[in-house]
């Protein structure tokens, strides 16, 4: 990253995105966040993040936020809908972000998806697929759109997410059969480490806590260094 460039974060209002916002600012990185509502804007501004109000489902909002004179080094998206949403942003919102990132000449796009999407469907239980099958299909479409975009990408698929302090035991693997839980704060650390890792470029990686695996525990960890 140059001093003039910044990281564009979508999904910073809650969950993994909120943890990533905290992590990036703790690293003294320059961050701009796209927020759908102003509810947490003050909180983010207090830790040094520039906030732009806009909806990822509106391509005009996304382009207004991203197509500026300041170069964007990396886009990080954690956006996903809630079960109550009429229109989930998992695919259309991420598609808008990816398309705008191409126009903006972004260096890298990190997409936080989910175990169960794409070829990691083999790791998800029938119960999970019964509940989340439609959501995972939308996340898969977003992943495929990113891969086809020509952008340098890293796709991170966390397992079951927990809101606990970071354990430091979060690991990445290219093995699509692995499933387990991971704390959101540990996902944020892994995303942060992928920013400057060339090894992570154009990779699809599952993220789990090595001490919270379900079932099979033998797998090859992916090294970012």
PDB file of C-alpha atoms in Angstrom:
ATOM      1  CA  UNK A   1       0.000   0.000   0.000  1.00  0.00           C
ATOM      2  CA  UNK A   2       1.121   3.540  -0.689  1.00  0.00           C
ATOM      3  CA  UNK A   3       0.378   6.397   1.690  1.00  0.00           C
ATOM      4  CA  UNK A   4      -2.224   7.705  -0.777  1.00  0.00           C
ATOM      5  CA  UNK A   5      -4.101   4.418  -1.107  1.00  0.00           C
ATOM      6  CA  UNK A   6      -6.605   2.894   1.264  1.00  0.00           C
ATOM      7  CA  UNK A   7      -8.656  -0.208   2.020  1.00  0.00           C
ATOM      8  CA  UNK A   8     -12.348  -0.164   1.142  1.00  0.00           C
ATOM      9  CA  UNK A   9     -14.424  -2.222   3.594  1.00  0.00           C
ATOM     10  CA  UNK A  10     -18.009  -3.327   2.994  1.00  0.00           C
ATOM     11  CA  UNK A  11     -19.881  -4.932   5.880  1.00  0.00           C
ATOM     12  CA  UNK A  12     -18.192  -3.029   8.720  1.00  0.00           C
ATOM     13  CA  UNK A  13     -21.358  -2.442  10.732  1.00  0.00           C
ATOM     14  CA  UNK A  14     -21.379  -5.822  12.457  1.00  0.00           C
ATOM     15  CA  UNK A  15     -19.911  -9.296  12.774  1.00  0.00           C
ATOM     16  CA  UNK A  16     -16.690 -10.165  10.989  1.00  0.00           C
ATOM     17  CA  UNK A  17     -16.688  -6.800   9.200  1.00  0.00           C
ATOM     18  CA  UNK A  18     -16.745  -4.952  12.508  1.00  0.00           C
ATOM     19  CA  UNK A  19     -13.815  -7.038  13.755  1.00  0.00           C
ATOM     20  CA  UNK A  20     -11.884  -6.354  10.545  1.00  0.00           C
ATOM     21  CA  UNK A  21     -12.490  -2.611  11.001  1.00  0.00           C
ATOM     22  CA  UNK A  22     -10.956  -2.812  14.489  1.00  0.00           C
ATOM     23  CA  UNK A  23      -8.029  -4.915  13.280  1.00  0.00           C
ATOM     24  CA  UNK A  24      -7.142  -2.675  10.329  1.00  0.00           C
ATOM     25  CA  UNK A  25      -7.219   0.549  12.316  1.00  0.00           C
ATOM     26  CA  UNK A  26      -5.079  -1.052  15.021  1.00  0.00           C
ATOM     27  CA  UNK A  27      -2.521  -1.641  12.238  1.00  0.00           C
ATOM     28  CA  UNK A  28      -2.636   2.108  11.407  1.00  0.00           C
ATOM     29  CA  UNK A  29      -4.123   1.380   7.969  1.00  0.00           C
ATOM     30  CA  UNK A  30      -6.265   3.901   6.103  1.00  0.00           C
ATOM     31  CA  UNK A  31      -9.817   2.556   5.778  1.00  0.00           C
ATOM     32  CA  UNK A  32     -13.016   3.722   4.135  1.00  0.00           C
ATOM     33  CA  UNK A  33     -16.213   1.848   5.046  1.00  0.00           C
ATOM     34  CA  UNK A  34     -19.487   1.623   3.136  1.00  0.00           C
ATOM     35  CA  UNK A  35     -22.412   1.669   5.575  1.00  0.00           C
ATOM     36  CA  UNK A  36     -26.068   1.164   4.710  1.00  0.00           C
ATOM     37  CA  UNK A  37     -27.234   3.069   7.801  1.00  0.00           C
ATOM     38  CA  UNK A  38     -25.594   5.644  10.060  1.00  0.00           C
ATOM     39  CA  UNK A  39     -26.166   3.538  13.197  1.00  0.00           C
ATOM     40  CA  UNK A  40     -22.483   2.735  13.830  1.00  0.00           C
ATOM     41  CA  UNK A  41     -20.950   5.568  11.790  1.00  0.00           C
ATOM     42  CA  UNK A  42     -19.833   7.573  14.841  1.00  0.00           C
ATOM     43  CA  UNK A  43     -18.279   4.480  16.408  1.00  0.00           C
ATOM     44  CA  UNK A  44     -16.260   3.768  13.244  1.00  0.00           C
ATOM     45  CA  UNK A  45     -15.251   7.388  12.770  1.00  0.00           C
ATOM     46  CA  UNK A  46     -13.992   7.450  16.355  1.00  0.00           C
ATOM     47  CA  UNK A  47     -11.412   4.768  15.505  1.00  0.00           C
ATOM     48  CA  UNK A  48     -10.312   6.663  12.397  1.00  0.00           C
ATOM     49  CA  UNK A  49     -12.403   5.133   9.617  1.00  0.00           C
ATOM     50  CA  UNK A  50     -13.866   7.312   6.876  1.00  0.00           C
ATOM     51  CA  UNK A  51     -17.557   6.433   6.477  1.00  0.00           C
ATOM     52  CA  UNK A  52     -19.554   6.620   3.260  1.00  0.00           C
ATOM     53  CA  UNK A  53     -23.284   5.982   3.499  1.00  0.00           C
ATOM     54  CA  UNK A  54     -24.662   3.821   0.724  1.00  0.00           C
ATOM     55  CA  UNK A  55     -26.280   0.496  -0.085  1.00  0.00           C
ATOM     56  CA  UNK A  56     -24.231  -2.225  -1.771  1.00  0.00           C
ATOM     57  CA  UNK A  57     -27.422  -3.225  -3.612  1.00  0.00           C
ATOM     58  CA  UNK A  58     -27.367   0.151  -5.389  1.00  0.00           C
ATOM     59  CA  UNK A  59     -24.596   0.241  -8.013  1.00  0.00           C
ATOM     60  CA  UNK A  60     -24.765   4.059  -8.058  1.00  0.00           C
ATOM     61  CA  UNK A  61     -23.997   4.209  -4.333  1.00  0.00           C
ATOM     62  CA  UNK A  62     -21.116   1.781  -4.734  1.00  0.00           C
ATOM     63  CA  UNK A  63     -19.548   3.611  -7.677  1.00  0.00           C
ATOM     64  CA  UNK A  64     -19.909   6.983  -5.934  1.00  0.00           C
ATOM     65  CA  UNK A  65     -18.046   5.563  -2.939  1.00  0.00           C
ATOM     66  CA  UNK A  66     -15.306   3.780  -4.894  1.00  0.00           C
ATOM     67  CA  UNK A  67     -14.665   5.771  -8.064  1.00  0.00           C
ATOM     68  CA  UNK A  68     -12.822   8.718  -6.519  1.00  0.00           C
ATOM     69  CA  UNK A  69      -9.411  10.329  -7.016  1.00  0.00           C
ATOM     70  CA  UNK A  70      -7.948   8.279  -4.162  1.00  0.00           C
ATOM     71  CA  UNK A  71      -6.661   4.867  -5.263  1.00  0.00           C
ATOM     72  CA  UNK A  72      -8.055   1.799  -3.524  1.00  0.00           C
ATOM     73  CA  UNK A  73      -5.429  -0.798  -2.683  1.00  0.00           C
ATOM     74  CA  UNK A  74      -7.795  -3.546  -1.542  1.00  0.00           C
ATOM     75  CA  UNK A  75     -11.539  -4.112  -1.244  1.00  0.00           C
ATOM     76  CA  UNK A  76     -12.669  -6.358   1.608  1.00  0.00           C
ATOM     77  CA  UNK A  77     -16.282  -7.506   1.591  1.00  0.00           C
ATOM     78  CA  UNK A  78     -18.014  -9.363   4.390  1.00  0.00           C
ATOM     79  CA  UNK A  79     -21.526  -8.436   3.320  1.00  0.00           C
ATOM     80  CA  UNK A  80     -24.261 -10.981   3.690  1.00  0.00           C
ATOM     81  CA  UNK A  81     -27.931 -10.786   4.437  1.00  0.00           C
ATOM     82  CA  UNK A  82     -29.976 -11.608   7.473  1.00  0.00           C
ATOM     83  CA  UNK A  83     -32.690 -14.291   7.239  1.00  0.00           C
ATOM     84  CA  UNK A  84     -35.259 -11.486   7.577  1.00  0.00           C
ATOM     85  CA  UNK A  85     -33.979  -9.608   4.497  1.00  0.00           C
ATOM     86  CA  UNK A  86     -36.331  -9.444   1.533  1.00  0.00           C
ATOM     87  CA  UNK A  87     -33.379  -9.162  -0.834  1.00  0.00           C
ATOM     88  CA  UNK A  88     -30.143 -10.693   0.380  1.00  0.00           C
ATOM     89  CA  UNK A  89     -26.984  -8.870  -0.735  1.00  0.00           C
ATOM     90  CA  UNK A  90     -24.813 -12.002  -0.801  1.00  0.00           C
ATOM     91  CA  UNK A  91     -24.681 -12.106  -4.602  1.00  0.00           C
ATOM     92  CA  UNK A  92     -26.087  -8.827  -6.005  1.00  0.00           C
ATOM     93  CA  UNK A  93     -24.347  -6.617  -3.425  1.00  0.00           C
ATOM     94  CA  UNK A  94     -21.005  -8.337  -3.893  1.00  0.00           C
ATOM     95  CA  UNK A  95     -21.453  -8.269  -7.678  1.00  0.00           C
ATOM     96  CA  UNK A  96     -21.807  -4.470  -7.516  1.00  0.00           C
ATOM     97  CA  UNK A  97     -18.678  -4.201  -5.354  1.00  0.00           C
ATOM     98  CA  UNK A  98     -16.689  -6.460  -7.690  1.00  0.00           C
ATOM     99  CA  UNK A  99     -17.811  -4.607 -10.830  1.00  0.00           C
ATOM    100  CA  UNK A 100     -16.956  -1.227  -9.281  1.00  0.00           C
ATOM    101  CA  UNK A 101     -13.590  -2.585  -8.086  1.00  0.00           C
ATOM    102  CA  UNK A 102     -12.737  -3.543 -11.676  1.00  0.00           C
ATOM    103  CA  UNK A 103     -13.584   0.002 -12.829  1.00  0.00           C
ATOM    104  CA  UNK A 104     -11.545   1.486  -9.968  1.00  0.00           C
ATOM    105  CA  UNK A 105      -8.437  -0.536 -10.820  1.00  0.00           C
ATOM    106  CA  UNK A 106      -8.292  -2.142  -7.384  1.00  0.00           C
ATOM    107  CA  UNK A 107      -5.164  -4.192  -6.597  1.00  0.00           C
ATOM    108  CA  UNK A 108      -6.880  -6.985  -4.674  1.00  0.00           C
ATOM    109  CA  UNK A 109     -10.357  -8.111  -3.564  1.00  0.00           C
ATOM    110  CA  UNK A 110     -10.828 -10.199  -0.415  1.00  0.00           C
ATOM    111  CA  UNK A 111     -14.251 -11.820  -0.176  1.00  0.00           C
ATOM    112  CA  UNK A 112     -15.399 -13.381   3.095  1.00  0.00           C
ATOM    113  CA  UNK A 113     -17.780 -16.157   2.089  1.00  0.00           C
ATOM    114  CA  UNK A 114     -18.686 -19.316   4.046  1.00  0.00           C
ATOM    115  CA  UNK A 115     -17.795 -22.976   4.340  1.00  0.00           C
ATOM    116  CA  UNK A 116     -20.543 -24.736   2.405  1.00  0.00           C
ATOM    117  CA  UNK A 117     -20.196 -22.505  -0.643  1.00  0.00           C
ATOM    118  CA  UNK A 118     -18.789 -23.899  -3.879  1.00  0.00           C
ATOM    119  CA  UNK A 119     -16.732 -27.072  -3.581  1.00  0.00           C
ATOM    120  CA  UNK A 120     -16.811 -26.862   0.243  1.00  0.00           C
ATOM    121  CA  UNK A 121     -20.455 -27.970   0.089  1.00  0.00           C
ATOM    122  CA  UNK A 122     -18.976 -31.415   0.843  1.00  0.00           C
ATOM    123  CA  UNK A 123     -18.093 -30.189   4.362  1.00  0.00           C
ATOM    124  CA  UNK A 124     -21.607 -29.020   5.298  1.00  0.00           C
ATOM    125  CA  UNK A 125     -24.094 -31.292   7.017  1.00  0.00           C
ATOM    126  CA  UNK A 126     -27.534 -32.000   5.482  1.00  0.00           C
ATOM    127  CA  UNK A 127     -29.041 -29.962   8.355  1.00  0.00           C
ATOM    128  CA  UNK A 128     -26.909 -26.919   7.486  1.00  0.00           C
ATOM    129  CA  UNK A 129     -27.714 -27.245   3.791  1.00  0.00           C
ATOM    130  CA  UNK A 130     -31.432 -27.507   4.553  1.00  0.00           C
ATOM    131  CA  UNK A 131     -31.327 -24.190   6.431  1.00  0.00           C
ATOM    132  CA  UNK A 132     -28.657 -22.287   4.495  1.00  0.00           C
ATOM    133  CA  UNK A 133     -28.694 -23.902   1.054  1.00  0.00           C
ATOM    134  CA  UNK A 134     -30.136 -20.865  -0.739  1.00  0.00           C
ATOM    135  CA  UNK A 135     -27.737 -18.480   0.999  1.00  0.00           C
ATOM    136  CA  UNK A 136     -24.741 -20.670   0.171  1.00  0.00           C
ATOM    137  CA  UNK A 137     -25.820 -20.799  -3.481  1.00  0.00           C
ATOM    138  CA  UNK A 138     -25.835 -16.974  -3.548  1.00  0.00           C
ATOM    139  CA  UNK A 139     -22.396 -16.860  -1.922  1.00  0.00           C
ATOM    140  CA  UNK A 140     -21.140 -19.308  -4.547  1.00  0.00           C
ATOM    141  CA  UNK A 141     -22.404 -17.024  -7.323  1.00  0.00           C
ATOM    142  CA  UNK A 142     -20.514 -14.112  -5.736  1.00  0.00           C
ATOM    143  CA  UNK A 143     -17.344 -16.233  -5.549  1.00  0.00           C
ATOM    144  CA  UNK A 144     -17.677 -17.238  -9.217  1.00  0.00           C
ATOM    145  CA  UNK A 145     -18.248 -13.617 -10.286  1.00  0.00           C
ATOM    146  CA  UNK A 146     -15.094 -12.541  -8.447  1.00  0.00           C
ATOM    147  CA  UNK A 147     -12.995 -15.334  -9.971  1.00  0.00           C
ATOM    148  CA  UNK A 148     -14.236 -14.403 -13.464  1.00  0.00           C
ATOM    149  CA  UNK A 149     -13.646 -10.652 -12.918  1.00  0.00           C
ATOM    150  CA  UNK A 150      -9.921 -10.690 -13.611  1.00  0.00           C
ATOM    151  CA  UNK A 151      -9.177  -9.118 -10.206  1.00  0.00           C
ATOM    152  CA  UNK A 152      -6.511 -10.568  -7.929  1.00  0.00           C
ATOM    153  CA  UNK A 153      -8.630 -12.207  -5.243  1.00  0.00           C
ATOM    154  CA  UNK A 154      -8.596 -14.130  -2.002  1.00  0.00           C
ATOM    155  CA  UNK A 155     -11.786 -15.932  -0.970  1.00  0.00           C
ATOM    156  CA  UNK A 156     -11.969 -16.865   2.706  1.00  0.00           C
ATOM    157  CA  UNK A 157     -14.685 -19.261   3.844  1.00  0.00           C
ATOM    158  CA  UNK A 158     -15.063 -19.276   7.638  1.00  0.00           C
ATOM    159  CA  UNK A 159     -16.788 -22.088   9.483  1.00  0.00           C
ATOM    160  CA  UNK A 160     -19.340 -21.505  12.243  1.00  0.00           C
ATOM    161  CA  UNK A 161     -18.754 -18.014  13.642  1.00  0.00           C
ATOM    162  CA  UNK A 162     -18.499 -17.157  17.349  1.00  0.00           C
ATOM    163  CA  UNK A 163     -18.323 -13.762  19.051  1.00  0.00           C
ATOM    164  CA  UNK A 164     -15.446 -14.409  21.449  1.00  0.00           C
ATOM    165  CA  UNK A 165     -11.997 -12.800  21.780  1.00  0.00           C
ATOM    166  CA  UNK A 166      -9.366 -13.998  19.319  1.00  0.00           C
ATOM    167  CA  UNK A 167      -7.663 -17.258  20.309  1.00  0.00           C
ATOM    168  CA  UNK A 168      -4.800 -16.933  17.826  1.00  0.00           C
ATOM    169  CA  UNK A 169      -5.577 -20.476  16.671  1.00  0.00           C
ATOM    170  CA  UNK A 170      -7.333 -19.518  13.453  1.00  0.00           C
ATOM    171  CA  UNK A 171      -5.896 -21.369  10.444  1.00  0.00           C
ATOM    172  CA  UNK A 172      -6.489 -21.470   6.702  1.00  0.00           C
ATOM    173  CA  UNK A 173      -6.594 -24.523   4.474  1.00  0.00           C
ATOM    174  CA  UNK A 174      -7.218 -25.296   0.824  1.00  0.00           C
ATOM    175  CA  UNK A 175      -8.896 -28.554   1.905  1.00  0.00           C
ATOM    176  CA  UNK A 176     -12.634 -28.122   1.120  1.00  0.00           C
ATOM    177  CA  UNK A 177     -13.620 -31.024   3.398  1.00  0.00           C
ATOM    178  CA  UNK A 178     -12.675 -29.249   6.647  1.00  0.00           C
ATOM    179  CA  UNK A 179     -15.354 -27.744   8.873  1.00  0.00           C
ATOM    180  CA  UNK A 180     -15.360 -26.309  12.372  1.00  0.00           C
ATOM    181  CA  UNK A 181     -15.963 -23.091  14.281  1.00  0.00           C
ATOM    182  CA  UNK A 182     -13.878 -19.937  14.479  1.00  0.00           C
ATOM    183  CA  UNK A 183     -14.160 -16.671  16.397  1.00  0.00           C
ATOM    184  CA  UNK A 184     -14.934 -13.603  14.293  1.00  0.00           C
ATOM    185  CA  UNK A 185     -11.879 -11.823  15.703  1.00  0.00           C
ATOM    186  CA  UNK A 186      -9.663 -14.649  14.424  1.00  0.00           C
ATOM    187  CA  UNK A 187     -11.219 -14.398  10.950  1.00  0.00           C
ATOM    188  CA  UNK A 188     -10.365 -10.677  11.024  1.00  0.00           C
ATOM    189  CA  UNK A 189      -6.720 -11.498  11.826  1.00  0.00           C
ATOM    190  CA  UNK A 190      -6.537 -13.984   8.954  1.00  0.00           C
ATOM    191  CA  UNK A 191      -8.074 -11.465   6.541  1.00  0.00           C
ATOM    192  CA  UNK A 192      -5.556  -8.862   7.700  1.00  0.00           C
ATOM    193  CA  UNK A 193      -2.658 -11.242   7.135  1.00  0.00           C
ATOM    194  CA  UNK A 194      -3.909 -12.006   3.597  1.00  0.00           C
ATOM    195  CA  UNK A 195      -3.612  -8.316   2.667  1.00  0.00           C
ATOM    196  CA  UNK A 196       0.132  -8.517   2.124  1.00  0.00           C
ATOM    197  CA  UNK A 197       0.443 -12.207   1.319  1.00  0.00           C
ATOM    198  CA  UNK A 198       1.186 -12.962  -2.320  1.00  0.00           C
ATOM    199  CA  UNK A 199       0.718 -16.651  -1.528  1.00  0.00           C
ATOM    200  CA  UNK A 200      -2.956 -15.908  -0.811  1.00  0.00           C
ATOM    201  CA  UNK A 201      -3.506 -14.366  -4.235  1.00  0.00           C
ATOM    202  CA  UNK A 202      -6.143 -16.172  -6.295  1.00  0.00           C
ATOM    203  CA  UNK A 203      -6.750 -18.747  -3.561  1.00  0.00           C
ATOM    204  CA  UNK A 204      -9.956 -20.097  -2.002  1.00  0.00           C
ATOM    205  CA  UNK A 205      -9.320 -20.907   1.657  1.00  0.00           C
ATOM    206  CA  UNK A 206     -11.424 -22.323   4.476  1.00  0.00           C
ATOM    207  CA  UNK A 207     -10.924 -20.721   7.896  1.00  0.00           C
ATOM    208  CA  UNK A 208     -11.347 -22.645  11.151  1.00  0.00           C
ATOM    209  CA  UNK A 209      -9.926 -22.674  14.659  1.00  0.00           C
ATOM    210  CA  UNK A 210      -7.555 -25.623  14.926  1.00  0.00           C
ATOM    211  CA  UNK A 211      -9.063 -26.410  18.340  1.00  0.00           C
ATOM    212  CA  UNK A 212     -12.707 -26.233  17.200  1.00  0.00           C
ATOM    213  CA  UNK A 213     -12.819 -28.746  14.362  1.00  0.00           C
ATOM    214  CA  UNK A 214     -15.809 -30.988  13.678  1.00  0.00           C
ATOM    215  CA  UNK A 215     -14.986 -34.607  12.910  1.00  0.00           C
ATOM    216  CA  UNK A 216     -11.907 -35.050  10.736  1.00  0.00           C
ATOM    217  CA  UNK A 217      -8.859 -33.293  12.164  1.00  0.00           C
ATOM    218  CA  UNK A 218      -6.055 -34.209   9.748  1.00  0.00           C
ATOM    219  CA  UNK A 219      -5.465 -31.511   7.147  1.00  0.00           C
ATOM    220  CA  UNK A 220      -2.740 -29.364   5.626  1.00  0.00           C
ATOM    221  CA  UNK A 221      -2.607 -25.798   6.944  1.00  0.00           C
ATOM    222  CA  UNK A 222      -2.075 -23.099   4.328  1.00  0.00           C
ATOM    223  CA  UNK A 223       0.947 -20.889   5.008  1.00  0.00           C
ATOM    224  CA  UNK A 224       0.651 -17.183   4.189  1.00  0.00           C
ATOM    225  CA  UNK A 225       4.351 -16.542   4.716  1.00  0.00           C
TER     226      UNK A 225
END
